[in-house]
Amino acid sequence: MAIEVGDKAPDFELRDNHGATVKLSDFQGAKNVVLLFYPFAFTGVCTGELCELRDNLPRFSDRDTQVLAVSNDSIHTLRVFAEQEGLEYPLLSDFWPHGEVSRAYDVFAEDKGCAVRGTFVIDKEGVVRWTVVNALPDARDLDAYVRALDAL
């Protein structure tokens, strides 16, 4: 079942690249969330997208927004990836049970064993206010996230 604008965002609990537990509901009432799913660390398009977010992080923090990036990689892979690329926002591991959160957001490609490029802008009440899903090879437009946040 696809997640649509106006739906309550499914809560989840995942470990980040440092092993800390992150729950979506922890941000409710405090921050908007840009939740983005990406296929795999260390791949060309994913690295480009996540580095663009890194370079534009103030555009999100200035809008009282937390960026959370989710892949099906292990936390160990995500830790090395974040260190190598200087990523200072949480990279969350949907490794086990494999793709459980990606499936909850209807962005898991069963035939590939990974998430596609799904993005969800979630407001402080935990409601999805904007979403886009791109195919694996298609990078997303960061400015679209910012416009969606400005519309909140």
C-alpha positions as a printed NumPy array, in Angstrom:
array([[  0.   ,   0.   ,   0.   ],
       [  1.575,   3.265,  -1.121],
       [  2.113,   6.043,   1.391],
       [  0.282,   9.155,   0.24 ],
       [  0.174,  12.812,   1.189],
       [ -2.04 ,  13.175,   4.252],
       [ -1.208,   9.7  ,   5.623],
       [  0.304,   9.272,   9.049],
       [  3.937,   8.289,   8.467],
       [  4.608,   4.741,   9.672],
       [  6.759,   4.883,  12.789],
       [  9.965,   2.89 ,  12.829],
       [ 13.012,   2.199,  14.931],
       [ 16.351,   1.717,  13.157],
       [ 19.998,   1.875,  14.127],
       [ 22.163,   4.6  ,  12.666],
       [ 25.738,   4.493,  11.396],
       [ 26.975,   4.845,  14.992],
       [ 24.76 ,   2.063,  16.343],
       [ 22.331,   4.446,  18.081],
       [ 18.616,   3.767,  17.885],
       [ 16.592,   6.352,  15.966],
       [ 12.793,   6.406,  16.051],
       [ 10.745,   8.554,  13.706],
       [  8.346,   9.335,  16.558],
       [ 11.229,  10.927,  18.514],
       [ 10.947,  13.93 ,  16.168],
       [  7.179,  14.309,  16.486],
       [  6.276,  17.683,  17.965],
       [  9.867,  18.865,  17.612],
       [ 11.048,  18.764,  13.985],
       [  9.913,  18.152,  10.451],
       [ 11.646,  15.18 ,   8.847],
       [ 12.926,  14.601,   5.33 ],
       [ 13.026,  10.817,   5.13 ],
       [ 14.828,   9.539,   2.09 ],
       [ 15.44 ,   5.998,   1.021],
       [ 18.347,   5.174,  -1.277],
       [ 19.555,   1.896,  -2.79 ],
       [ 23.132,   1.421,  -1.545],
       [ 26.087,   3.242,  -0.049],
       [ 29.157,   3.735,  -2.244],
       [ 27.185,   3.839,  -5.506],
       [ 27.487,   6.786,  -7.87 ],
       [ 24.021,   8.339,  -7.822],
       [ 23.506,   7.651,  -4.095],
       [ 26.844,   9.185,  -3.161],
       [ 26.086,  12.245,  -5.281],
       [ 22.657,  12.737,  -3.699],
       [ 23.871,  12.281,  -0.128],
       [ 26.842,  14.599,  -0.652],
       [ 24.52 ,  17.237,  -2.111],
       [ 22.438,  16.959,   1.07 ],
       [ 25.64 ,  17.265,   3.14 ],
       [ 26.601,  20.422,   1.277],
       [ 23.123,  21.924,   1.747],
       [ 22.329,  20.769,   5.291],
       [ 21.731,  24.347,   6.556],
       [ 18.82 ,  24.615,   4.13 ],
       [ 17.143,  21.918,   6.223],
       [ 18.278,  22.847,   9.727],
       [ 17.174,  26.448,   9.031],
       [ 13.701,  25.019,   8.358],
       [ 13.634,  23.077,  11.649],
       [ 14.047,  19.813,   9.76 ],
       [ 15.948,  16.596,  10.419],
       [ 17.289,  14.656,   7.445],
       [ 17.179,  10.857,   7.828],
       [ 18.647,   8.691,   5.067],
       [ 17.735,   4.986,   4.97 ],
       [ 19.329,   2.152,   3.011],
       [ 19.415,  -1.61 ,   3.308],
       [ 23.151,  -1.584,   4.077],
       [ 24.535,  -2.732,   7.436],
       [ 25.426,  -0.147,  10.082],
       [ 29.093,  -1.034,   9.565],
       [ 28.927,  -0.181,   5.874],
       [ 27.065,   3.032,   6.666],
       [ 29.658,   4.054,   9.269],
       [ 32.525,   3.752,   6.766],
       [ 30.474,   5.481,   4.056],
       [ 29.59 ,   8.419,   6.352],
       [ 33.21 ,   8.806,   7.479],
       [ 34.53 ,   8.658,   3.924],
       [ 32.04 ,  11.224,   2.615],
       [ 31.82 ,  13.457,   5.704],
       [ 28.093,  12.846,   6.176],
       [ 26.966,  14.288,   9.495],
       [ 23.288,  13.388,   9.436],
       [ 21.976,   9.948,  10.434],
       [ 22.321,   7.112,   7.952],
       [ 19.845,   4.464,   9.07 ],
       [ 20.216,   0.749,   8.439],
       [ 17.156,  -1.152,   7.221],
       [ 19.333,  -4.249,   6.978],
       [ 17.481,  -6.607,   9.313],
       [ 14.765,  -7.603,   9.117],
       [ 15.838,  -6.89 ,   5.564],
       [ 13.865,  -3.995,   4.102],
       [ 11.133,  -3.969,   6.761],
       [ 10.875,  -0.165,   6.898],
       [ 11.37 ,   0.211,   3.141],
       [  8.447,  -2.166,   2.662],
       [  6.312,  -0.202,   5.144],
       [  6.872,   2.885,   2.97 ],
       [  6.297,   0.851,  -0.223],
       [  9.73 ,   1.658,  -1.658],
       [ 11.391,  -1.763,  -1.492],
       [ 12.261,  -3.323,  -4.86 ],
       [ 11.883,  -7.05 ,  -4.235],
       [ 13.687,  -7.94 ,  -7.467],
       [ 16.732,  -5.822,  -6.518],
       [ 16.753,  -6.434,  -2.757],
       [ 17.002,  -2.727,  -1.971],
       [ 15.001,   0.448,  -1.592],
       [ 14.265,   2.679,  -4.558],
       [ 14.688,   6.462,  -4.296],
       [ 11.674,   7.361,  -2.184],
       [ 11.464,  10.68 ,  -0.355],
       [  8.908,  11.719,   2.25 ],
       [  8.534,  15.142,   3.853],
       [  6.898,  14.574,   7.227],
       [  5.591,  17.446,   9.349],
       [  5.989,  17.851,  13.106],
       [  2.711,  15.989,  13.677],
       [  4.02 ,  12.931,  11.827],
       [  1.903,  13.432,   8.697],
       [  3.321,  12.955,   5.195],
       [  3.055,  16.322,   3.418],
       [  5.002,  15.586,   0.218],
       [  6.448,  12.525,  -1.446],
       [  8.246,  11.466,  -4.597],
       [  9.577,   8.096,  -5.742],
       [ 12.26 ,   7.937,  -8.426],
       [ 13.576,   4.919, -10.274],
       [ 16.956,   3.538,  -9.209],
       [ 19.064,   5.43 , -11.777],
       [ 17.235,   8.772, -11.382],
       [ 18.642,  11.313,  -8.914],
       [ 16.224,  13.48 ,  -6.967],
       [ 15.9  ,  17.265,  -6.997],
       [ 16.984,  18.639,  -3.617],
       [ 15.241,  21.96 ,  -4.328],
       [ 11.928,  20.08 ,  -4.457],
       [ 12.382,  19.018,  -0.803],
       [ 13.061,  22.62 ,   0.194],
       [  9.967,  23.882,  -1.673],
       [  7.886,  21.205,   0.084],
       [  9.241,  22.295,   3.479],
       [  8.517,  25.938,   2.681],
       [  4.91 ,  24.982,   1.944],
       [  4.374,  23.559,   5.452]])
